[in-house]
Short mmCIF file of C-alpha atoms in Angstrom, two decimals:
data_model
loop_
_atom_site.label_atom_id
_atom_site.label_comp_id
_atom_site.label_asym_id
_atom_site.label_seq_id
_atom_site.Cartn_x
_atom_site.Cartn_y
_atom_site.Cartn_z
CA UNK A 1 3.16 -24.27 8.73
CA UNK A 2 4.62 -24.37 12.13
CA UNK A 3 8.36 -23.34 12.59
CA UNK A 4 10.61 -25.63 14.67
CA UNK A 5 12.93 -24.17 17.18
CA UNK A 6 15.81 -25.49 14.92
CA UNK A 7 14.84 -22.87 12.40
CA UNK A 8 15.64 -19.96 14.87
CA UNK A 9 18.24 -18.01 13.08
CA UNK A 10 16.77 -18.61 9.64
CA UNK A 11 14.78 -15.95 7.56
CA UNK A 12 13.23 -15.98 4.04
CA UNK A 13 15.93 -16.04 1.31
CA UNK A 14 13.61 -14.56 -1.48
CA UNK A 15 10.77 -12.17 -1.94
CA UNK A 16 9.19 -14.53 -4.56
CA UNK A 17 5.83 -15.79 -3.15
CA UNK A 18 5.93 -19.47 -3.06
CA UNK A 19 2.23 -19.88 -1.70
CA UNK A 20 -0.27 -22.59 -3.12
CA UNK A 21 -3.58 -21.73 -4.55
CA UNK A 22 -4.27 -24.72 -6.91
CA UNK A 23 -3.69 -28.43 -6.69
CA UNK A 24 -2.59 -31.19 -9.15
CA UNK A 25 -5.49 -33.54 -10.03
CA UNK A 26 -4.39 -36.29 -12.65
CA UNK A 27 -6.34 -39.34 -13.98
CA UNK A 28 -2.95 -41.46 -14.27
CA UNK A 29 0.10 -41.80 -12.05
CA UNK A 30 2.80 -39.56 -12.99
CA UNK A 31 6.56 -38.46 -12.55
CA UNK A 32 7.66 -35.27 -13.35
CA UNK A 33 10.52 -32.68 -12.63
CA UNK A 34 9.86 -29.16 -11.93
CA UNK A 35 12.86 -26.49 -12.11
CA UNK A 36 12.73 -22.77 -11.15
CA UNK A 37 15.24 -20.17 -11.21
CA UNK A 38 15.11 -17.63 -8.27
CA UNK A 39 17.06 -14.41 -7.36
CA UNK A 40 17.74 -14.54 -3.66
CA UNK A 41 18.16 -11.79 -1.65
CA UNK A 42 22.09 -12.21 -0.88
CA UNK A 43 24.70 -14.33 -2.71
CA UNK A 44 28.08 -15.71 -1.25
CA UNK A 45 28.12 -18.61 0.93
CA UNK A 46 24.66 -19.45 1.98
CA UNK A 47 23.27 -22.09 4.51
CA UNK A 48 19.78 -23.06 3.03
CA UNK A 49 16.70 -24.84 4.56
CA UNK A 50 13.48 -25.49 2.58
CA UNK A 51 10.08 -25.88 4.27
CA UNK A 52 7.19 -27.72 2.67
CA UNK A 53 3.51 -27.65 3.31
CA UNK A 54 1.12 -30.29 1.83
CA UNK A 55 -1.93 -28.06 2.07
CA UNK A 56 -3.62 -25.60 -0.26
CA UNK A 57 -3.21 -22.03 1.01
CA UNK A 58 -6.10 -19.90 -0.78
CA UNK A 59 -8.93 -20.56 -2.82
CA UNK A 60 -8.55 -20.40 -6.58
CA UNK A 61 -11.72 -18.76 -8.38
CA UNK A 62 -15.03 -20.44 -7.09
CA UNK A 63 -13.03 -22.82 -4.94
CA UNK A 64 -14.28 -25.89 -7.00
CA UNK A 65 -10.90 -27.45 -7.20
CA UNK A 66 -8.67 -25.58 -4.67
CA UNK A 67 -9.67 -23.86 -1.65
CA UNK A 68 -8.09 -22.95 1.53
CA UNK A 69 -7.13 -25.47 3.69
CA UNK A 70 -7.55 -28.52 1.42
CA UNK A 71 -5.06 -31.07 1.98
CA UNK A 72 -2.81 -32.21 -0.82
CA UNK A 73 -2.62 -36.27 -1.37
CA UNK A 74 0.11 -38.56 -1.09
CA UNK A 75 3.01 -38.07 -3.06
CA UNK A 76 6.72 -38.62 -3.09
CA UNK A 77 9.82 -36.47 -3.64
CA UNK A 78 12.23 -38.74 -5.82
CA UNK A 79 15.07 -36.37 -5.76
CA UNK A 80 15.58 -32.65 -4.89
CA UNK A 81 18.59 -30.52 -5.79
CA UNK A 82 19.88 -26.95 -5.77
CA UNK A 83 22.84 -25.17 -7.92
CA UNK A 84 24.21 -22.06 -9.28
CA UNK A 85 21.70 -21.10 -12.04
CA UNK A 86 23.97 -18.38 -13.30
CA UNK A 87 22.68 -15.12 -14.55
CA UNK A 88 20.71 -15.98 -17.89
CA UNK A 89 17.83 -17.97 -16.50
CA UNK A 90 18.24 -20.77 -18.61
CA UNK A 91 17.64 -24.52 -17.71
CA UNK A 92 21.03 -25.62 -17.17
CA UNK A 93 23.24 -24.84 -14.17
CA UNK A 94 26.94 -24.31 -13.53
CA UNK A 95 29.08 -27.55 -13.63
CA UNK A 96 30.23 -28.76 -10.12
CA UNK A 97 27.63 -26.66 -8.26
CA UNK A 98 24.80 -29.20 -7.89
CA UNK A 99 23.98 -30.04 -4.11
CA UNK A 100 21.29 -32.68 -3.26
CA UNK A 101 18.70 -32.22 -0.65
CA UNK A 102 17.99 -34.69 2.22
CA UNK A 103 15.41 -35.17 4.63
CA UNK A 104 16.23 -36.63 7.75
CA UNK A 105 19.56 -37.99 6.05
CA UNK A 106 17.38 -39.66 3.13
CA UNK A 107 17.33 -38.35 -0.39
CA UNK A 108 13.79 -39.28 -1.11
CA UNK A 109 10.72 -38.71 1.09
CA UNK A 110 7.04 -39.94 1.12
CA UNK A 111 4.70 -37.07 1.73
CA UNK A 112 1.46 -37.46 3.57
CA UNK A 113 -1.69 -35.51 3.14
CA UNK A 114 -1.52 -32.16 5.08
CA UNK A 115 1.97 -32.74 6.17
CA UNK A 116 4.75 -30.12 7.11
CA UNK A 117 8.47 -30.68 7.13
CA UNK A 118 11.81 -29.16 6.34
CA UNK A 119 14.91 -30.32 4.63
CA UNK A 120 18.37 -30.85 6.29
CA UNK A 121 20.46 -27.55 5.97
CA UNK A 122 22.53 -27.28 2.93
CA UNK A 123 25.37 -24.99 1.85
CA UNK A 124 25.89 -23.46 -1.62
CA UNK A 125 28.08 -20.79 -2.82
CA UNK A 126 26.29 -18.10 -5.29
CA UNK A 127 28.60 -15.63 -7.08
CA UNK A 128 27.29 -11.88 -6.94
CA UNK A 129 24.20 -11.67 -9.23
CA UNK A 130 23.66 -15.30 -9.83
CA UNK A 131 20.44 -17.03 -9.44
CA UNK A 132 19.51 -20.17 -7.39
CA UNK A 133 18.29 -23.15 -9.64
CA UNK A 134 15.97 -25.47 -7.51
CA UNK A 135 15.09 -28.77 -9.26
CA UNK A 136 12.87 -31.79 -8.10
CA UNK A 137 11.19 -34.63 -9.32
CA UNK A 138 7.92 -35.59 -7.94
CA UNK A 139 5.59 -38.66 -8.23
CA UNK A 140 2.12 -39.17 -7.33
CA UNK A 141 -0.79 -41.35 -8.07
CA UNK A 142 -4.17 -40.61 -9.54
CA UNK A 143 -6.42 -37.85 -8.33
CA UNK A 144 -5.46 -34.84 -6.29
CA UNK A 145 -1.90 -34.65 -5.16
CA UNK A 146 0.42 -31.49 -5.00
CA UNK A 147 -0.47 -28.26 -4.07
CA UNK A 148 1.19 -25.45 -6.56
CA UNK A 149 0.66 -21.88 -7.49
CA UNK A 150 -1.08 -21.37 -10.82
CA UNK A 151 -0.78 -17.57 -11.29
CA UNK A 152 1.17 -15.63 -13.76
CA UNK A 153 4.84 -16.77 -13.80
CA UNK A 154 7.02 -13.90 -12.02
CA UNK A 155 9.97 -16.05 -12.21
CA UNK A 156 11.13 -18.37 -15.06
CA UNK A 157 10.53 -22.06 -14.42
CA UNK A 158 10.84 -25.24 -16.39
CA UNK A 159 9.28 -28.86 -16.43
CA UNK A 160 9.83 -32.04 -17.85
CA UNK A 161 8.42 -35.70 -17.59
CA UNK A 162 10.55 -38.31 -15.89
CA UNK A 163 13.33 -38.16 -13.11
CA UNK A 164 15.45 -35.27 -14.35
CA UNK A 165 16.17 -33.27 -11.29
CA UNK A 166 19.98 -33.36 -11.43
CA UNK A 167 20.00 -33.31 -15.48
CA UNK A 168 22.66 -30.48 -16.34
CA UNK A 169 21.02 -29.32 -19.55
CA UNK A 170 17.65 -28.32 -21.14
CA UNK A 171 17.01 -31.63 -23.13
CA UNK A 172 13.42 -32.71 -22.44
CA UNK A 173 12.39 -29.42 -20.63
CA UNK A 174 9.93 -27.00 -21.60
CA UNK A 175 9.22 -23.40 -20.08
CA UNK A 176 6.42 -23.69 -17.44
CA UNK A 177 3.20 -21.69 -18.07
CA UNK A 178 1.32 -21.02 -14.81
CA UNK A 179 2.90 -23.82 -13.07
CA UNK A 180 5.11 -22.71 -10.08
CA UNK A 181 6.02 -25.84 -8.08
CA UNK A 182 8.29 -24.86 -5.36
CA UNK A 183 8.71 -25.55 -1.40
CA UNK A 184 6.39 -23.36 0.66
CA UNK A 185 9.47 -21.54 2.31
CA UNK A 186 13.25 -20.87 1.20
CA UNK A 187 15.00 -19.76 4.03
CA UNK A 188 18.67 -18.82 4.66
CA UNK A 189 20.75 -18.65 8.08
CA UNK A 190 20.88 -14.98 8.62
CA UNK A 191 20.86 -12.65 11.59
CA UNK A 192 18.06 -9.86 11.23
CA UNK A 193 17.11 -6.88 13.19
CA UNK A 194 13.37 -7.35 12.37
CA UNK A 195 11.13 -9.55 10.43
CA UNK A 196 8.19 -8.45 8.15
CA UNK A 197 5.83 -10.73 6.53
CA UNK A 198 3.58 -9.32 3.72
CA UNK A 199 0.34 -11.31 3.79
CA UNK A 200 -2.00 -10.63 0.89
CA UNK A 201 -3.54 -11.37 -2.47
CA UNK A 202 -2.24 -11.35 -6.16
CA UNK A 203 -1.25 -7.57 -5.56
CA UNK A 204 0.88 -8.41 -2.96
CA UNK A 205 2.21 -11.45 -4.94
CA UNK A 206 3.03 -9.12 -7.59
CA UNK A 207 1.00 -10.55 -10.53
CA UNK A 208 1.07 -8.85 -13.82
CA UNK A 209 4.47 -7.26 -13.31
CA UNK A 210 7.42 -8.36 -15.49
CA UNK A 211 8.88 -11.70 -15.30
CA UNK A 212 12.13 -12.13 -13.24
CA UNK A 213 12.41 -8.23 -12.66
CA UNK A 214 11.11 -8.33 -9.07
CA UNK A 215 9.17 -5.18 -9.78
CA UNK A 216 6.46 -5.44 -7.23
CA UNK A 217 5.90 -3.32 -4.38
CA UNK A 218 7.04 -6.06 -1.77
CA UNK A 219 10.24 -6.77 -3.65
CA UNK A 220 11.22 -3.13 -3.67
CA UNK A 221 10.47 -2.49 -0.13
CA UNK A 222 12.66 -5.33 0.80
CA UNK A 223 15.45 -3.93 -1.46
CA UNK A 224 15.17 -0.64 0.22
CA UNK A 225 15.11 -1.88 3.68
CA UNK A 226 18.33 -3.97 3.42
CA UNK A 227 19.37 -7.35 4.39
CA UNK A 228 18.99 -6.65 7.95
CA UNK A 229 15.33 -6.94 7.72
CA UNK A 230 13.93 -10.00 6.85
CA UNK A 231 10.88 -10.24 4.66
CA UNK A 232 8.64 -13.01 3.78
CA UNK A 233 5.98 -12.45 0.90
CA UNK A 234 2.97 -14.42 1.39
CA UNK A 235 0.95 -12.92 -1.34
CA UNK A 236 -1.35 -15.51 -3.08
CA UNK A 237 -3.46 -14.98 -6.42
CA UNK A 238 -7.27 -14.90 -5.92
CA UNK A 239 -6.75 -15.00 -1.96
CA UNK A 240 -9.52 -13.78 0.22
CA UNK A 241 -9.68 -12.45 3.88
CA UNK A 242 -12.12 -15.42 4.61
CA UNK A 243 -9.22 -17.88 3.54
CA UNK A 244 -7.21 -16.48 5.97
CA UNK A 245 -10.10 -16.72 8.47
CA UNK A 246 -9.98 -20.36 8.20
CA UNK A 247 -6.83 -20.44 10.20
CA UNK A 248 -5.46 -23.12 8.09
CA UNK A 249 -2.03 -23.40 6.44
CA UNK A 250 -1.88 -19.91 5.14
CA UNK A 251 -2.53 -18.09 8.14
CA UNK A 252 -0.28 -20.49 10.18
CA UNK A 253 2.65 -19.30 8.17
CA UNK A 254 1.81 -15.74 8.92
CA UNK A 255 1.94 -16.54 12.53
CA UNK A 256 5.58 -17.05 12.13
CA UNK A 257 5.86 -13.26 11.86
CA UNK A 258 7.62 -12.28 15.10
CA UNK A 259 8.02 -8.50 14.58
CA UNK A 260 5.46 -7.07 12.04
CA UNK A 261 2.81 -8.41 9.82
CA UNK A 262 1.55 -6.25 6.55
CA UNK A 263 -2.21 -7.22 5.83
CA UNK A 264 -3.27 -6.17 2.27
CA UNK A 265 -6.55 -8.15 1.87
CA UNK A 266 -10.07 -7.41 0.54
CA UNK A 267 -9.83 -7.06 -3.34
CA UNK A 268 -11.13 -10.81 -3.95
CA UNK A 269 -13.65 -10.78 -1.02
CA UNK A 270 -15.47 -7.84 -2.66
CA UNK A 271 -15.11 -9.08 -6.25
CA UNK A 272 -15.48 -12.72 -6.77
CA UNK A 273 -16.34 -13.65 -3.04
CA UNK A 274 -19.24 -11.20 -3.04
CA UNK A 275 -18.85 -10.29 0.65
CA UNK A 276 -20.46 -7.71 2.30
CA UNK A 277 -18.58 -4.77 4.01
CA UNK A 278 -19.61 -6.42 7.45
CA UNK A 279 -18.47 -9.81 6.24
CA UNK A 280 -15.21 -8.73 5.29
CA UNK A 281 -14.44 -6.37 8.35
CA UNK A 282 -15.55 -9.44 10.33
CA UNK A 283 -13.04 -11.64 8.50
CA UNK A 284 -10.25 -8.96 8.83
CA UNK A 285 -10.89 -8.53 12.51
CA UNK A 286 -10.66 -12.43 13.02
CA UNK A 287 -7.50 -12.58 11.14
CA UNK A 288 -5.84 -9.84 13.50
CA UNK A 289 -7.53 -11.58 16.64
CA UNK A 290 -5.78 -14.86 15.79
CA UNK A 291 -2.35 -13.37 14.95
CA UNK A 292 -2.24 -11.18 18.17
CA UNK A 293 -3.32 -14.22 20.31
CA UNK A 294 -0.86 -16.45 18.79
CA UNK A 295 1.82 -13.63 19.53
CA UNK A 296 0.66 -10.50 21.46
CA UNK A 297 3.98 -8.71 20.66
CA UNK A 298 3.57 -8.69 17.02
CA UNK A 299 2.69 -5.52 15.26
CA UNK A 300 -0.06 -5.35 12.82
CA UNK A 301 0.00 -2.92 9.72
CA UNK A 302 -3.53 -2.98 7.91
CA UNK A 303 -3.46 -1.81 4.44
CA UNK A 304 -6.75 -0.14 2.97
CA UNK A 305 -8.13 -2.13 0.16
CA UNK A 306 -6.38 -1.13 -3.12
CA UNK A 307 -8.75 0.26 -5.90
CA UNK A 308 -9.55 -2.38 -8.23
CA UNK A 309 -12.16 -0.40 -10.50
CA UNK A 310 -15.12 -1.51 -8.44
CA UNK A 311 -18.74 -0.01 -9.54
CA UNK A 312 -22.18 0.16 -8.23
CA UNK A 313 -22.66 -1.96 -4.95
CA UNK A 314 -19.11 -3.23 -4.89
CA UNK A 315 -17.74 0.25 -4.91
CA UNK A 316 -19.98 1.24 -2.16
CA UNK A 317 -18.71 -1.80 -0.10
CA UNK A 318 -14.93 -0.80 -1.09
CA UNK A 319 -15.78 2.71 0.32
CA UNK A 320 -17.31 1.44 3.39
CA UNK A 321 -14.55 -1.03 4.03
CA UNK A 322 -11.81 1.68 3.69
CA UNK A 323 -13.57 4.29 5.84
CA UNK A 324 -13.63 1.75 8.75
CA UNK A 325 -10.15 0.79 8.21
CA UNK A 326 -9.06 4.41 8.00
CA UNK A 327 -11.19 5.16 11.25
CA UNK A 328 -9.23 2.50 13.14
CA UNK A 329 -12.47 0.59 13.90
CA UNK A 330 -10.64 -2.69 13.80
CA UNK A 331 -9.19 -3.46 17.33
CA UNK A 332 -5.43 -4.87 17.37
CA UNK A 333 -4.41 -2.85 14.49
CA UNK A 334 -1.02 -0.96 15.29
CA UNK A 335 -0.83 1.15 12.27
CA UNK A 336 -2.72 1.76 8.88
CA UNK A 337 -0.96 2.08 5.52
CA UNK A 338 -3.27 3.70 3.01
CA UNK A 339 -2.10 1.85 -0.20
CA UNK A 340 -5.50 3.11 -1.83
CA UNK A 341 -4.48 6.63 -1.39
CA UNK A 342 -1.29 5.98 -3.40
CA UNK A 343 -3.00 4.29 -6.36
CA UNK A 344 -6.43 5.87 -6.65
CA UNK A 345 -7.58 8.54 -8.93
CA UNK A 346 -8.58 11.98 -7.43
CA UNK A 347 -11.82 12.41 -5.77
CA UNK A 348 -14.50 11.51 -6.71
CA UNK A 349 -13.16 8.72 -8.56
CA UNK A 350 -11.09 7.08 -5.82
CA UNK A 351 -12.45 3.69 -6.47
CA UNK A 352 -10.67 3.69 -9.80
CA UNK A 353 -6.74 3.00 -10.33
CA UNK A 354 -4.81 5.75 -11.98
CA UNK A 355 -4.56 4.58 -15.71
CA UNK A 356 -0.69 4.96 -15.34
CA UNK A 357 -0.52 2.11 -12.82
CA UNK A 358 -2.85 -0.30 -14.80
CA UNK A 359 -0.98 -3.49 -15.97
CA UNK A 360 -3.01 -3.29 -19.24
CA UNK A 361 -6.01 -1.28 -20.56
CA UNK A 362 -8.53 -3.63 -18.96
CA UNK A 363 -6.60 -4.91 -16.06
CA UNK A 364 -6.44 -3.20 -12.88
CA UNK A 365 -3.67 -5.18 -11.11
CA UNK A 366 -0.84 -2.54 -10.42
CA UNK A 367 2.14 -2.60 -12.89
CA UNK A 368 5.83 -1.90 -11.89
CA UNK A 369 5.55 1.88 -11.77
CA UNK A 370 2.82 1.32 -9.35
CA UNK A 371 5.08 -0.89 -7.30
CA UNK A 372 7.66 1.95 -7.14
CA UNK A 373 5.19 4.44 -6.05
CA UNK A 374 3.66 2.04 -3.43
CA UNK A 375 7.29 1.26 -2.21
CA UNK A 376 8.36 4.84 -1.98
CA UNK A 377 5.11 5.81 -0.05
CA UNK A 378 5.40 3.04 2.49
CA UNK A 379 9.12 3.69 3.06
CA UNK A 380 8.35 7.38 3.73
CA UNK A 381 5.63 6.46 6.05
CA UNK A 382 7.33 3.39 7.53
#
């Protein structure tokens, strides 16, 4: 989504990735409320704005339902609001803190396919350690409608049928399962000395780390860099480099990065995408070219492809791509962060993730300990 000049002076308010990798498809019209509890990077009196993109960011599985650049359908924001969600992540909010969002002064908004837009500014005061509650009611007709994220829930969310955006209690709500329905960008007014965009797949998103613990590497890097450094997490589960190379909504978000963009892609290209080494390297080069062409001053930090327990042909592709990345064969790359070196077993088993970093016996998504080690290594290197 293109950032308007009126959003200068705003930065991402959270390290939670609010990308979309799926889309709602219903046989009947529906009206439903979605409520999410999010830890912001800062508390106190905050001026917030919310950005919306009615386009799927990245491909899910084989792309039969959701793919990069697929436009959402026509739908309607019936009501949207924020409140002090407290500390316990339940479905209620603190009395007297509810603030309604408006869009050009209106409390409702009809959303068109592929549309991008922002809310009006709103203010809220969050006590130290309290979370933001975002709650909105959406309605749509039959067919494909609202893009959202369907990966493992990294934050607590609830949903309920009907118009309940401002309802103060949990009556009728249930805990959401793989249903993160949020704006594409949550920003707050803040002066920063630099801005970092982290652009990647589920490993960047933080999938398989503990819910509400902000235990993934991007969150830990943001915490250590401090509030003077803006951090926007654009990780998206199942995402591929060739999704970004389409130059649709997802990459357009990354183009807003004015200082540094950290690219960590390739696992899903090698795995479910079945790309050759040359195809993956070509897509990475295309992404870098498009980012540099948009802003020649932006610094590109390219990560090696993390180990994901590839074997046989996929292992050889992984080795070839990482050798080329380490050899600085892609033009436009300013620095290379060797995330694979942090996570890999000793040679000759570099293609395997260290067992202590696996999220389960069978799942090579990096866990919270891996997040700590990546963050430590990144900050030493940075």
